[in-house]
Amino acid sequence: MCDIWKANAERRDIPLHQIDNILTDLDTLGVRLVTITGGEALMGKNLWHLLEGLHEREITISLMSTGILLEKHAHAIAQYCDAVTVSLDGDRETHNAIRLIPHAFERLSAGINALRIHAPNITIVARCVIQQANYMKIPYIIHAARGINADFVSFLPADVYSQAFNRPNPWDTSRVQEIALSPVQVTELKSIIDKVIKRYRTLFTSGFIYETPEALLRIVQYYDALNGRAKFPSIKCNAPWVSAVVEPNLDVKPCYFHPSIGNLNDGSLSEIINSQNAREFRQNLDIEKDPVCSRCVCPMNISLANA
């Protein structure tokens, strides 16, 4: 559900010298976890240099992927990565229809099987964005996630508002209406999720379904809010205070959704994160009142107790 592939047609990559600069800054900043995402992260020409540098520093590495190239790179991924999150849009038929890539589901499944061979203990999360094309398929998505041997399945609503993920502009009304659920569809979604909660209690208890029942119902509230029938779900998030995002154009953001606080062409990662601009942003940010935060589909709340 991102538009990175549209906005990065020239396939920009973070240059090698900037990767080395970032790696040096990670030592200074005491970074514990790095998530590599895209577009398709496995298409990055400098990816393996970055992963090697992170691995040498014993930083936990999480890779996000469509799954299309997993089988090809399974051995290398197993060498460096601790966790992989794959996009799962539905059962075989639904996933392939949404991805518009021949045999996308089959390639995803083959890639996970290859990963399991090379790294039996790697954590694999199947993440599904609930939207018009798949909201009625939630039970099938759960079965599909089990069928491809994922450790967890996770659900999110679609981000239809922000300029995150390289959208040059927010989606127009027609695009929003193509993805977001209508009031009638939200009512149907509520019924489906209620049945899922009753039918799959053991999968919630075991943690295979990553969200709690209450969290899953927040997707209903989110789409109700888009239709003006409810308030957006309240969130807890400390992403801007504990993390940063580096974009291919070298912009540094406090999270995926907020504007840039600097660019690596103008200073180091450490300098940008600790700049007056960044400090003022964090000091003045009110998660509950900020319009970007209030509509966020994937807040992050990391406990600092074990940091």
mmCIF file of C-alpha atoms in Angstrom:
data_model
loop_
_atom_site.group_PDB
_atom_site.id
_atom_site.type_symbol
_atom_site.label_atom_id
_atom_site.label_comp_id
_atom_site.label_asym_id
_atom_site.label_seq_id
_atom_site.Cartn_x
_atom_site.Cartn_y
_atom_site.Cartn_z
ATOM 1 C CA MET A 1 0.000 0.000 0.000
ATOM 2 C CA CYS A 2 2.928 2.368 -0.528
ATOM 3 C CA ASP A 3 3.781 4.418 -3.598
ATOM 4 C CA ILE A 4 7.556 4.298 -3.229
ATOM 5 C CA TRP A 5 7.926 2.346 -6.442
ATOM 6 C CA LYS A 6 6.129 5.149 -8.322
ATOM 7 C CA ALA A 7 8.127 8.009 -6.816
ATOM 8 C CA ASN A 8 11.514 6.290 -7.085
ATOM 9 C CA ALA A 9 11.491 5.275 -10.732
ATOM 10 C CA GLU A 10 15.178 6.108 -10.998
ATOM 11 C CA ARG A 11 15.827 3.564 -8.219
ATOM 12 C CA ARG A 12 17.785 5.851 -5.944
ATOM 13 C CA ASP A 13 19.947 4.150 -3.340
ATOM 14 C CA ILE A 14 21.722 5.578 -0.336
ATOM 15 C CA PRO A 15 25.352 5.961 -1.554
ATOM 16 C CA LEU A 16 28.015 3.707 -0.069
ATOM 17 C CA HIS A 17 29.889 6.549 1.601
ATOM 18 C CA GLN A 18 26.693 7.704 3.280
ATOM 19 C CA ILE A 19 25.988 4.168 4.466
ATOM 20 C CA ASP A 20 29.434 4.116 6.066
ATOM 21 C CA ASN A 21 28.717 7.484 7.694
ATOM 22 C CA ILE A 22 25.399 6.180 9.013
ATOM 23 C CA LEU A 23 27.038 3.047 10.402
ATOM 24 C CA THR A 24 29.557 5.185 12.278
ATOM 25 C CA ASP A 25 26.736 7.276 13.714
ATOM 26 C CA LEU A 26 24.868 4.169 14.826
ATOM 27 C CA ASP A 27 27.804 3.404 17.127
ATOM 28 C CA THR A 28 27.593 6.898 18.602
ATOM 29 C CA LEU A 29 23.828 6.758 19.010
ATOM 30 C CA GLY A 30 23.744 3.289 20.548
ATOM 31 C CA VAL A 31 21.228 1.953 18.040
ATOM 32 C CA ARG A 32 19.811 -1.467 18.921
ATOM 33 C CA LEU A 33 17.449 -2.238 16.027
ATOM 34 C CA VAL A 34 17.377 -1.315 12.340
ATOM 35 C CA THR A 35 14.463 -2.031 10.016
ATOM 36 C CA ILE A 36 15.198 -2.150 6.292
ATOM 37 C CA THR A 37 12.207 -1.354 4.118
ATOM 38 C CA GLY A 38 11.315 -0.038 0.666
ATOM 39 C CA GLY A 39 9.633 -0.291 -1.901
ATOM 40 C CA GLU A 40 11.319 -3.641 -2.154
ATOM 41 C CA ALA A 41 14.379 -3.578 0.071
ATOM 42 C CA LEU A 42 15.921 -6.555 -1.722
ATOM 43 C CA MET A 43 16.302 -4.471 -4.886
ATOM 44 C CA GLY A 44 18.720 -2.072 -3.192
ATOM 45 C CA LYS A 45 22.156 -2.338 -4.795
ATOM 46 C CA ASN A 46 23.938 -1.355 -1.564
ATOM 47 C CA LEU A 47 21.770 -3.463 0.727
ATOM 48 C CA TRP A 48 24.329 -6.149 1.514
ATOM 49 C CA HIS A 49 27.006 -3.624 2.422
ATOM 50 C CA LEU A 50 24.585 -2.089 4.896
ATOM 51 C CA LEU A 51 23.522 -5.436 6.344
ATOM 52 C CA GLU A 52 27.121 -6.539 6.772
ATOM 53 C CA GLY A 53 27.927 -3.347 8.672
ATOM 54 C CA LEU A 54 24.890 -3.746 10.921
ATOM 55 C CA HIS A 55 25.662 -7.399 11.535
ATOM 56 C CA GLU A 56 29.234 -6.595 12.534
ATOM 57 C CA ARG A 57 27.846 -4.216 15.160
ATOM 58 C CA GLU A 58 25.492 -6.898 16.495
ATOM 59 C CA ILE A 59 22.480 -4.704 15.741
ATOM 60 C CA THR A 60 19.185 -6.550 15.423
ATOM 61 C CA ILE A 61 18.082 -6.450 11.785
ATOM 62 C CA SER A 62 14.482 -6.608 10.597
ATOM 63 C CA LEU A 63 13.811 -6.774 6.853
ATOM 64 C CA MET A 64 10.501 -5.831 5.232
ATOM 65 C CA SER A 65 9.764 -7.353 1.825
ATOM 66 C CA THR A 66 7.049 -8.167 -0.666
ATOM 67 C CA GLY A 67 8.420 -11.691 -0.621
ATOM 68 C CA ILE A 68 8.958 -11.861 -4.372
ATOM 69 C CA LEU A 69 12.761 -12.071 -4.097
ATOM 70 C CA LEU A 70 13.054 -13.990 -0.834
ATOM 71 C CA GLU A 71 13.932 -17.323 -2.416
ATOM 72 C CA LYS A 72 16.690 -15.795 -4.544
ATOM 73 C CA HIS A 73 18.345 -14.148 -1.531
ATOM 74 C CA ALA A 74 17.362 -16.595 1.220
ATOM 75 C CA HIS A 75 20.927 -17.638 2.079
ATOM 76 C CA ALA A 76 22.161 -14.061 2.449
ATOM 77 C CA ILE A 77 19.072 -12.945 4.375
ATOM 78 C CA ALA A 78 19.547 -15.842 6.769
ATOM 79 C CA GLN A 79 23.140 -14.775 7.336
ATOM 80 C CA TYR A 80 22.271 -11.249 8.426
ATOM 81 C CA CYS A 81 18.631 -10.843 9.428
ATOM 82 C CA ASP A 82 16.861 -11.660 12.666
ATOM 83 C CA ALA A 83 13.321 -11.085 11.402
ATOM 84 C CA VAL A 84 11.488 -10.681 8.110
ATOM 85 C CA THR A 85 8.099 -9.064 7.618
ATOM 86 C CA VAL A 86 6.363 -9.979 4.372
ATOM 87 C CA SER A 87 3.341 -8.419 2.703
ATOM 88 C CA LEU A 88 0.368 -10.784 2.580
ATOM 89 C CA ASP A 89 -2.717 -9.426 0.852
ATOM 90 C CA GLY A 90 -4.981 -12.445 1.008
ATOM 91 C CA ASP A 91 -5.295 -16.075 0.073
ATOM 92 C CA ARG A 92 -3.551 -17.198 -3.115
ATOM 93 C CA GLU A 93 -6.141 -15.770 -5.510
ATOM 94 C CA THR A 94 -6.630 -12.463 -3.682
ATOM 95 C CA HIS A 95 -2.934 -11.884 -3.075
ATOM 96 C CA ASN A 96 -2.046 -12.446 -6.721
ATOM 97 C CA ALA A 97 -4.892 -10.179 -7.883
ATOM 98 C CA ILE A 98 -3.784 -7.308 -5.639
ATOM 99 C CA ARG A 99 -0.054 -7.717 -6.349
ATOM 100 C CA LEU A 100 -0.523 -7.888 -10.145
ATOM 101 C CA ILE A 101 2.605 -10.034 -10.324
ATOM 102 C CA PRO A 102 2.383 -13.551 -11.802
ATOM 103 C CA HIS A 103 2.566 -16.234 -9.098
ATOM 104 C CA ALA A 104 3.310 -13.666 -6.372
ATOM 105 C CA PHE A 105 1.796 -15.863 -3.666
ATOM 106 C CA GLU A 106 3.664 -18.935 -4.833
ATOM 107 C CA ARG A 107 6.950 -17.002 -4.896
ATOM 108 C CA LEU A 108 6.284 -15.645 -1.416
ATOM 109 C CA SER A 109 5.624 -19.144 -0.093
ATOM 110 C CA ALA A 110 8.725 -20.560 -1.789
ATOM 111 C CA GLY A 111 10.815 -17.746 -0.341
ATOM 112 C CA ILE A 112 9.673 -18.429 3.205
ATOM 113 C CA ASN A 113 10.346 -22.146 2.758
ATOM 114 C CA ALA A 114 13.869 -21.304 1.599
ATOM 115 C CA LEU A 115 14.397 -19.032 4.599
ATOM 116 C CA ARG A 116 13.274 -21.793 6.936
ATOM 117 C CA ILE A 117 15.914 -24.090 5.440
ATOM 118 C CA HIS A 118 18.753 -21.594 5.847
ATOM 119 C CA ALA A 119 17.576 -20.023 9.126
ATOM 120 C CA PRO A 120 15.089 -22.226 10.983
ATOM 121 C CA ASN A 121 14.789 -19.772 13.890
ATOM 122 C CA ILE A 122 14.284 -16.568 11.916
ATOM 123 C CA THR A 123 11.086 -14.711 12.862
ATOM 124 C CA ILE A 124 8.657 -14.249 9.967
ATOM 125 C CA VAL A 125 5.680 -11.912 10.215
ATOM 126 C CA ALA A 126 2.947 -11.807 7.571
ATOM 127 C CA ARG A 127 1.483 -8.298 7.506
ATOM 128 C CA CYS A 128 -1.796 -7.522 5.800
ATOM 129 C CA VAL A 129 -3.241 -4.098 5.007
ATOM 130 C CA ILE A 130 -7.022 -4.361 5.208
ATOM 131 C CA GLN A 131 -8.750 -2.579 2.318
ATOM 132 C CA GLN A 132 -11.667 -2.975 -0.062
ATOM 133 C CA ALA A 133 -10.095 -5.764 -2.076
ATOM 134 C CA ASN A 134 -9.489 -8.099 0.871
ATOM 135 C CA TYR A 135 -11.512 -7.113 3.944
ATOM 136 C CA MET A 136 -13.911 -10.044 3.515
ATOM 137 C CA LYS A 137 -10.987 -12.477 3.343
ATOM 138 C CA ILE A 138 -9.614 -12.089 6.885
ATOM 139 C CA PRO A 139 -10.241 -15.737 7.901
ATOM 140 C CA TYR A 140 -8.603 -16.889 4.653
ATOM 141 C CA ILE A 141 -5.656 -14.567 5.288
ATOM 142 C CA ILE A 142 -5.131 -16.159 8.689
ATOM 143 C CA HIS A 143 -5.142 -19.614 7.093
ATOM 144 C CA ALA A 144 -2.825 -18.408 4.336
ATOM 145 C CA ALA A 145 -0.348 -17.068 6.907
ATOM 146 C CA ARG A 146 -0.317 -20.441 8.634
ATOM 147 C CA GLY A 147 0.000 -22.183 5.288
ATOM 148 C CA ILE A 148 3.135 -20.247 4.299
ATOM 149 C CA ASN A 149 4.688 -21.035 7.694
ATOM 150 C CA ALA A 150 4.705 -17.508 9.153
ATOM 151 C CA ASP A 151 5.202 -17.080 12.887
ATOM 152 C CA PHE A 152 2.685 -14.255 13.175
ATOM 153 C CA VAL A 153 0.004 -12.538 11.130
ATOM 154 C CA SER A 154 -0.637 -8.831 11.635
ATOM 155 C CA PHE A 155 -3.363 -6.526 10.337
ATOM 156 C CA LEU A 156 -3.391 -2.771 9.681
ATOM 157 C CA PRO A 157 -5.828 -0.354 8.035
ATOM 158 C CA ALA A 158 -4.673 1.445 4.899
ATOM 159 C CA ASP A 159 -2.981 4.816 5.219
ATOM 160 C CA VAL A 160 -5.024 6.988 2.866
ATOM 161 C CA TYR A 161 -4.111 10.423 4.206
ATOM 162 C CA SER A 162 -0.397 10.960 4.586
ATOM 163 C CA GLN A 163 2.441 11.812 2.219
ATOM 164 C CA ALA A 164 4.545 9.044 3.733
ATOM 165 C CA PHE A 165 6.280 6.401 1.627
ATOM 166 C CA ASN A 166 7.253 8.796 -1.152
ATOM 167 C CA ARG A 167 3.792 9.951 -2.109
ATOM 168 C CA PRO A 168 4.432 13.347 -3.697
ATOM 169 C CA ASN A 169 0.905 14.358 -2.675
ATOM 170 C CA PRO A 170 -1.830 12.790 -0.556
ATOM 171 C CA TRP A 171 -4.155 10.517 -2.476
ATOM 172 C CA ASP A 172 -7.037 12.180 -4.265
ATOM 173 C CA THR A 173 -10.649 11.359 -3.470
ATOM 174 C CA SER A 174 -11.005 8.698 -6.161
ATOM 175 C CA ARG A 175 -7.933 6.796 -4.912
ATOM 176 C CA VAL A 176 -9.134 6.991 -1.317
ATOM 177 C CA GLN A 177 -12.539 5.668 -2.332
ATOM 178 C CA GLU A 178 -10.854 2.816 -4.185
ATOM 179 C CA ILE A 179 -9.013 1.646 -1.054
ATOM 180 C CA ALA A 180 -10.931 2.795 2.046
ATOM 181 C CA LEU A 181 -14.056 0.993 3.181
ATOM 182 C CA SER A 182 -17.513 2.492 2.729
ATOM 183 C CA PRO A 183 -19.941 2.652 5.689
ATOM 184 C CA VAL A 184 -21.678 -0.534 4.518
ATOM 185 C CA GLN A 185 -18.332 -2.310 4.149
ATOM 186 C CA VAL A 186 -17.237 -1.179 7.617
ATOM 187 C CA THR A 187 -20.370 -2.782 9.067
ATOM 188 C CA GLU A 188 -19.503 -5.989 7.224
ATOM 189 C CA LEU A 189 -15.917 -5.777 8.499
ATOM 190 C CA LYS A 190 -17.146 -5.470 12.079
ATOM 191 C CA SER A 191 -19.208 -8.637 11.663
ATOM 192 C CA ILE A 192 -16.260 -10.504 10.138
ATOM 193 C CA ILE A 193 -13.859 -9.463 12.893
ATOM 194 C CA ASP A 194 -16.382 -10.391 15.595
ATOM 195 C CA LYS A 195 -16.562 -13.882 14.103
ATOM 196 C CA VAL A 196 -12.768 -14.086 13.828
ATOM 197 C CA ILE A 197 -12.416 -13.167 17.514
ATOM 198 C CA LYS A 198 -14.796 -15.960 18.517
ATOM 199 C CA ARG A 199 -13.473 -18.559 16.094
ATOM 200 C CA TYR A 200 -9.734 -18.050 16.552
ATOM 201 C CA ARG A 201 -9.426 -17.474 20.295
ATOM 202 C CA THR A 202 -6.508 -19.880 20.548
ATOM 203 C CA LEU A 203 -4.594 -18.001 17.850
ATOM 204 C CA PHE A 204 -5.009 -14.759 19.780
ATOM 205 C CA THR A 205 -3.914 -16.490 22.975
ATOM 206 C CA SER A 206 -0.863 -18.052 21.320
ATOM 207 C CA GLY A 207 0.058 -14.728 19.742
ATOM 208 C CA PHE A 208 -0.093 -16.035 16.170
ATOM 209 C CA ILE A 209 -2.601 -13.267 15.474
ATOM 210 C CA TYR A 210 -0.335 -10.437 16.538
ATOM 211 C CA GLU A 211 -3.047 -7.946 17.462
ATOM 212 C CA THR A 212 -5.305 -8.393 20.448
ATOM 213 C CA PRO A 213 -9.045 -8.595 19.691
ATOM 214 C CA GLU A 214 -9.354 -4.985 20.871
ATOM 215 C CA ALA A 215 -6.569 -3.879 18.533
ATOM 216 C CA LEU A 216 -8.191 -5.671 15.610
ATOM 217 C CA LEU A 217 -11.438 -3.837 16.278
ATOM 218 C CA ARG A 218 -9.529 -0.558 16.090
ATOM 219 C CA ILE A 219 -9.371 -1.123 12.326
ATOM 220 C CA VAL A 220 -13.183 -0.901 12.311
ATOM 221 C CA GLN A 221 -13.030 2.326 14.310
ATOM 222 C CA TYR A 222 -10.399 3.748 11.963
ATOM 223 C CA TYR A 223 -12.559 3.193 8.890
ATOM 224 C CA ASP A 224 -15.625 4.439 10.751
ATOM 225 C CA ALA A 225 -13.650 7.606 11.463
ATOM 226 C CA LEU A 226 -12.786 7.981 7.776
ATOM 227 C CA ASN A 227 -16.513 7.922 7.099
ATOM 228 C CA GLY A 228 -17.236 10.503 9.808
ATOM 229 C CA ARG A 229 -19.007 8.008 12.059
ATOM 230 C CA ALA A 230 -16.457 7.880 14.905
ATOM 231 C CA LYS A 231 -13.320 9.444 16.307
ATOM 232 C CA PHE A 232 -9.994 8.053 15.190
ATOM 233 C CA PRO A 233 -8.641 5.482 17.658
ATOM 234 C CA SER A 234 -6.451 6.931 20.372
ATOM 235 C CA ILE A 235 -2.821 5.907 20.030
ATOM 236 C CA LYS A 236 0.297 5.494 22.095
ATOM 237 C CA CYS A 237 3.495 6.142 20.201
ATOM 238 C CA ASN A 238 7.041 7.158 21.042
ATOM 239 C CA ALA A 239 8.573 6.677 17.579
ATOM 240 C CA PRO A 240 9.812 10.281 17.207
ATOM 241 C CA TRP A 241 11.682 9.978 20.494
ATOM 242 C CA VAL A 242 13.287 6.574 20.020
ATOM 243 C CA SER A 243 13.769 6.161 16.267
ATOM 244 C CA ALA A 244 14.469 7.896 12.966
ATOM 245 C CA VAL A 245 13.829 7.139 9.307
ATOM 246 C CA VAL A 246 16.420 7.665 6.561
ATOM 247 C CA GLU A 247 14.915 8.032 3.100
ATOM 248 C CA PRO A 248 16.660 7.222 -0.230
ATOM 249 C CA ASN A 249 17.009 10.971 -0.898
ATOM 250 C CA LEU A 250 18.874 11.183 2.459
ATOM 251 C CA ASP A 251 16.083 13.022 4.261
ATOM 252 C CA VAL A 252 15.928 12.134 7.943
ATOM 253 C CA LYS A 253 12.461 11.940 9.479
ATOM 254 C CA PRO A 254 11.334 11.418 13.081
ATOM 255 C CA CYS A 255 9.034 8.663 11.776
ATOM 256 C CA TYR A 256 7.567 7.599 8.438
ATOM 257 C CA PHE A 257 4.767 10.149 8.553
ATOM 258 C CA HIS A 258 6.186 13.450 9.815
ATOM 259 C CA PRO A 259 8.190 15.862 7.617
ATOM 260 C CA SER A 260 11.957 15.776 7.346
ATOM 261 C CA ILE A 261 14.051 17.254 10.158
ATOM 262 C CA GLY A 262 17.213 17.382 8.038
ATOM 263 C CA ASN A 263 19.199 15.817 5.231
ATOM 264 C CA LEU A 264 22.415 13.796 5.397
ATOM 265 C CA ASN A 265 23.954 16.006 2.720
ATOM 266 C CA ASP A 266 23.942 18.791 5.305
ATOM 267 C CA GLY A 267 25.052 16.928 8.419
ATOM 268 C CA SER A 268 25.529 13.572 10.077
ATOM 269 C CA LEU A 269 22.672 11.456 11.387
ATOM 270 C CA SER A 270 23.732 12.209 14.950
ATOM 271 C CA GLU A 271 23.881 15.948 14.273
ATOM 272 C CA ILE A 272 20.429 15.958 12.658
ATOM 273 C CA ILE A 273 18.756 13.937 15.404
ATOM 274 C CA ASN A 274 20.267 16.209 18.069
ATOM 275 C CA SER A 275 19.767 19.468 16.159
ATOM 276 C CA GLN A 276 17.731 22.327 17.577
ATOM 277 C CA ASN A 277 15.094 21.728 14.890
ATOM 278 C CA ALA A 278 14.693 18.084 15.897
ATOM 279 C CA ARG A 279 14.725 18.849 19.621
ATOM 280 C CA GLU A 280 12.030 21.499 19.236
ATOM 281 C CA PHE A 281 9.913 19.128 17.164
ATOM 282 C CA ARG A 282 10.048 16.435 19.860
ATOM 283 C CA GLN A 283 9.495 18.941 22.645
ATOM 284 C CA ASN A 284 6.389 20.417 21.016
ATOM 285 C CA LEU A 285 4.849 17.242 19.620
ATOM 286 C CA ASP A 286 1.566 16.274 21.284
ATOM 287 C CA ILE A 287 0.618 12.805 20.046
ATOM 288 C CA GLU A 288 -3.024 13.147 21.081
ATOM 289 C CA LYS A 289 -3.566 16.478 19.317
ATOM 290 C CA ASP A 290 -1.251 16.290 16.321
ATOM 291 C CA PRO A 291 -3.279 15.753 13.098
ATOM 292 C CA VAL A 292 -0.630 13.452 11.607
ATOM 293 C CA CYS A 293 -0.409 11.301 14.718
ATOM 294 C CA SER A 294 -4.164 11.139 15.286
ATOM 295 C CA ARG A 295 -4.666 9.423 11.906
ATOM 296 C CA CYS A 296 -1.607 7.168 12.068
ATOM 297 C CA VAL A 297 -2.231 3.545 11.061
ATOM 298 C CA CYS A 298 0.922 2.024 12.579
ATOM 299 C CA PRO A 299 2.066 3.756 15.770
ATOM 300 C CA MET A 300 5.120 2.360 17.532
ATOM 301 C CA ASN A 301 5.441 2.284 21.303
ATOM 302 C CA ILE A 302 8.746 0.778 22.421
ATOM 303 C CA SER A 303 9.338 0.184 26.091
ATOM 304 C CA LEU A 304 12.591 1.773 27.202
ATOM 305 C CA ALA A 305 12.824 -0.445 30.267
ATOM 306 C CA ASN A 306 15.053 -2.922 28.430
ATOM 307 C CA ALA A 307 16.870 -0.387 26.274
#
